[in-house]
C-alpha positions as a printed NumPy array, in Angstrom:
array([[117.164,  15.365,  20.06 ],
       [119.218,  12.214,  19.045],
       [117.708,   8.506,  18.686],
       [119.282,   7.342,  21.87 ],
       [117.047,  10.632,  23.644],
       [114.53 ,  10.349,  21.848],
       [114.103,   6.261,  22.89 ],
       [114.212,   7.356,  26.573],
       [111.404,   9.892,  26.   ],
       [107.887,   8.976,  27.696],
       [106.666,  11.037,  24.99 ],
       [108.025,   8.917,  22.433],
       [106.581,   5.308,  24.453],
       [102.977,   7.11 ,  25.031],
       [102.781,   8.342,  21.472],
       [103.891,   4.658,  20.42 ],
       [101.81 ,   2.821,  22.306],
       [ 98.693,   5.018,  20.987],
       [ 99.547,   4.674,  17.335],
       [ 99.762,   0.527,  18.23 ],
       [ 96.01 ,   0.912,  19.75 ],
       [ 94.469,   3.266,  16.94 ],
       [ 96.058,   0.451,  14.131],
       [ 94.175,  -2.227,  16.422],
       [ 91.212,  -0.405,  16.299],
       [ 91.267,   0.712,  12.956],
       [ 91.827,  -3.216,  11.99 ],
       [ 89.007,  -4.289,  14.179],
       [ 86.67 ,  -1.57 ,  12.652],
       [ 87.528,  -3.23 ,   8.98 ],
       [ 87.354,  -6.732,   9.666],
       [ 84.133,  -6.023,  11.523],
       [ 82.459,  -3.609,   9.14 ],
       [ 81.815,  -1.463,  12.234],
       [ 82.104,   2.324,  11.558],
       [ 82.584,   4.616,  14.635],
       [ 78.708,   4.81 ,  15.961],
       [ 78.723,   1.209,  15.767],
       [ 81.815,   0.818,  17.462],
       [ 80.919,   2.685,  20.417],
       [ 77.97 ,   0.643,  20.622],
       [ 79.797,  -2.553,  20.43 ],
       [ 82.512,  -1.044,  22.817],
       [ 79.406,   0.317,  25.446],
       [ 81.025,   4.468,  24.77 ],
       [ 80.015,   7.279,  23.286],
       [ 80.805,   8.458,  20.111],
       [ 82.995,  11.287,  21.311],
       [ 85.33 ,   9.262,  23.103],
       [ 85.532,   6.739,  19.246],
       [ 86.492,   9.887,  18.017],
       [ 89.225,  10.981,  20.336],
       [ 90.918,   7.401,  20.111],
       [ 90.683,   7.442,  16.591],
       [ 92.423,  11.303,  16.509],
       [ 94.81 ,  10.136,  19.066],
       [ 93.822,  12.682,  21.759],
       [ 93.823,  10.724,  24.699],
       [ 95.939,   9.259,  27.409],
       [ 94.887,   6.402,  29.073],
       [ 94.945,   4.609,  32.478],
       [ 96.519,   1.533,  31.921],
       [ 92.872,  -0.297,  32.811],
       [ 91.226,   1.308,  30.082],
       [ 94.229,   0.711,  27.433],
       [ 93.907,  -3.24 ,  28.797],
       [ 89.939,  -2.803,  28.525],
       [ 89.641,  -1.695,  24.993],
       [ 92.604,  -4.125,  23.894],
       [ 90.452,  -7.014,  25.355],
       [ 87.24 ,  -5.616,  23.974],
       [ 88.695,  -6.068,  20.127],
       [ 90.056,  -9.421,  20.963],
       [ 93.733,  -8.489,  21.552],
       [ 95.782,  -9.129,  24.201],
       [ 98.238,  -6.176,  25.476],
       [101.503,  -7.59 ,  26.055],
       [104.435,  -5.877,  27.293],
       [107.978,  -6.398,  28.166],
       [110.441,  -4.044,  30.284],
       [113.932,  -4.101,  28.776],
       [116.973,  -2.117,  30.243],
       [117.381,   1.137,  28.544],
       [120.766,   0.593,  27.535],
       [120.732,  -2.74 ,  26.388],
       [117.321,  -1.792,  24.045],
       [119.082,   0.953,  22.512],
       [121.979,  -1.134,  21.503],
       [119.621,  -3.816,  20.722],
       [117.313,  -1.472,  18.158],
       [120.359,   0.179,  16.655],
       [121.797,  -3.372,  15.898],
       [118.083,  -4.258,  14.659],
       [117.609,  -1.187,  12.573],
       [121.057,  -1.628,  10.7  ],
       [119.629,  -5.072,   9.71 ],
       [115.883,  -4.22 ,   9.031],
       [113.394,  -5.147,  11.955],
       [114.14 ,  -8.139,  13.906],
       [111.48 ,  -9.368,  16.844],
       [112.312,  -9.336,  20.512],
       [113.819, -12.075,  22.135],
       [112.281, -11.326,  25.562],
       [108.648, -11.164,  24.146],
       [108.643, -13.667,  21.154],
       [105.218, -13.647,  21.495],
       [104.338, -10.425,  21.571],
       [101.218,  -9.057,  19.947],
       [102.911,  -5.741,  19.071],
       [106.499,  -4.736,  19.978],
       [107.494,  -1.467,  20.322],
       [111.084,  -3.061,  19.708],
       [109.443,  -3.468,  16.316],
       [108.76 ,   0.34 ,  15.347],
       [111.267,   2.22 ,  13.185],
       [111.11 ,   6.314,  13.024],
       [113.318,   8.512,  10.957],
       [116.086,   9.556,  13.045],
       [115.184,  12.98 ,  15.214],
       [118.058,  14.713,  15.137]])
């Protein structure tokens, strides 16, 4: 699978966006000295479910993903962007190190933002 295959993979978007929500977690655990049975008190959950966010083994309705992003103070922000015209954009960004979005300058997190080693 090349990069340009790879980038129109829901795969590749789902997997992304998890990895963006464990970091958030992971960062809200630190700055809050919370360790997982605390944070599934704080977050109202069970300490099961703190487990399979943290291991990546879920998949989310969009309310819950906007739920726990609220929960640890974030706000979820997202941007759609024409296939062809983000592909172009990220290989032009990639050649020149990361470079932020100009349709979601104020993004939180940008997927436009994550590199990966070529798949092919």
């Amino acid at each position: 699978m090349d990069r340009k295959e790879l980038l129109k993979s829901p795969e590749y978007w789902t997997a992304s966006i998890q990895m963006e929500l464990y970091r958030q977690i992971e960062a809200f655990m630190k700055e809050n000295n919370f360790n997982k049975t605390q944070l599934a008190e704080y977050l109202g959950c069970s300490k099961g479910y703190i487990t399979q966010l943290l291991s990546g083994d879920f998949d989310h309705k969009l309310s819950k993903f906007i739920q726990l992003s609220l929960a640890i103070g974030k706000i979820p922000e997202f941007c759609f962007t024409d296939i062809d015209e983000y592909i172009q954009n990220e290989t032009q960004s990639y050649k020149n190190t990361m470079v932020l979005s100009d349709k979601c300058p104020f993004s939180t997190f940008s997927l436009s933002n994550i590199i990966i080693e070529d798949a092919a």
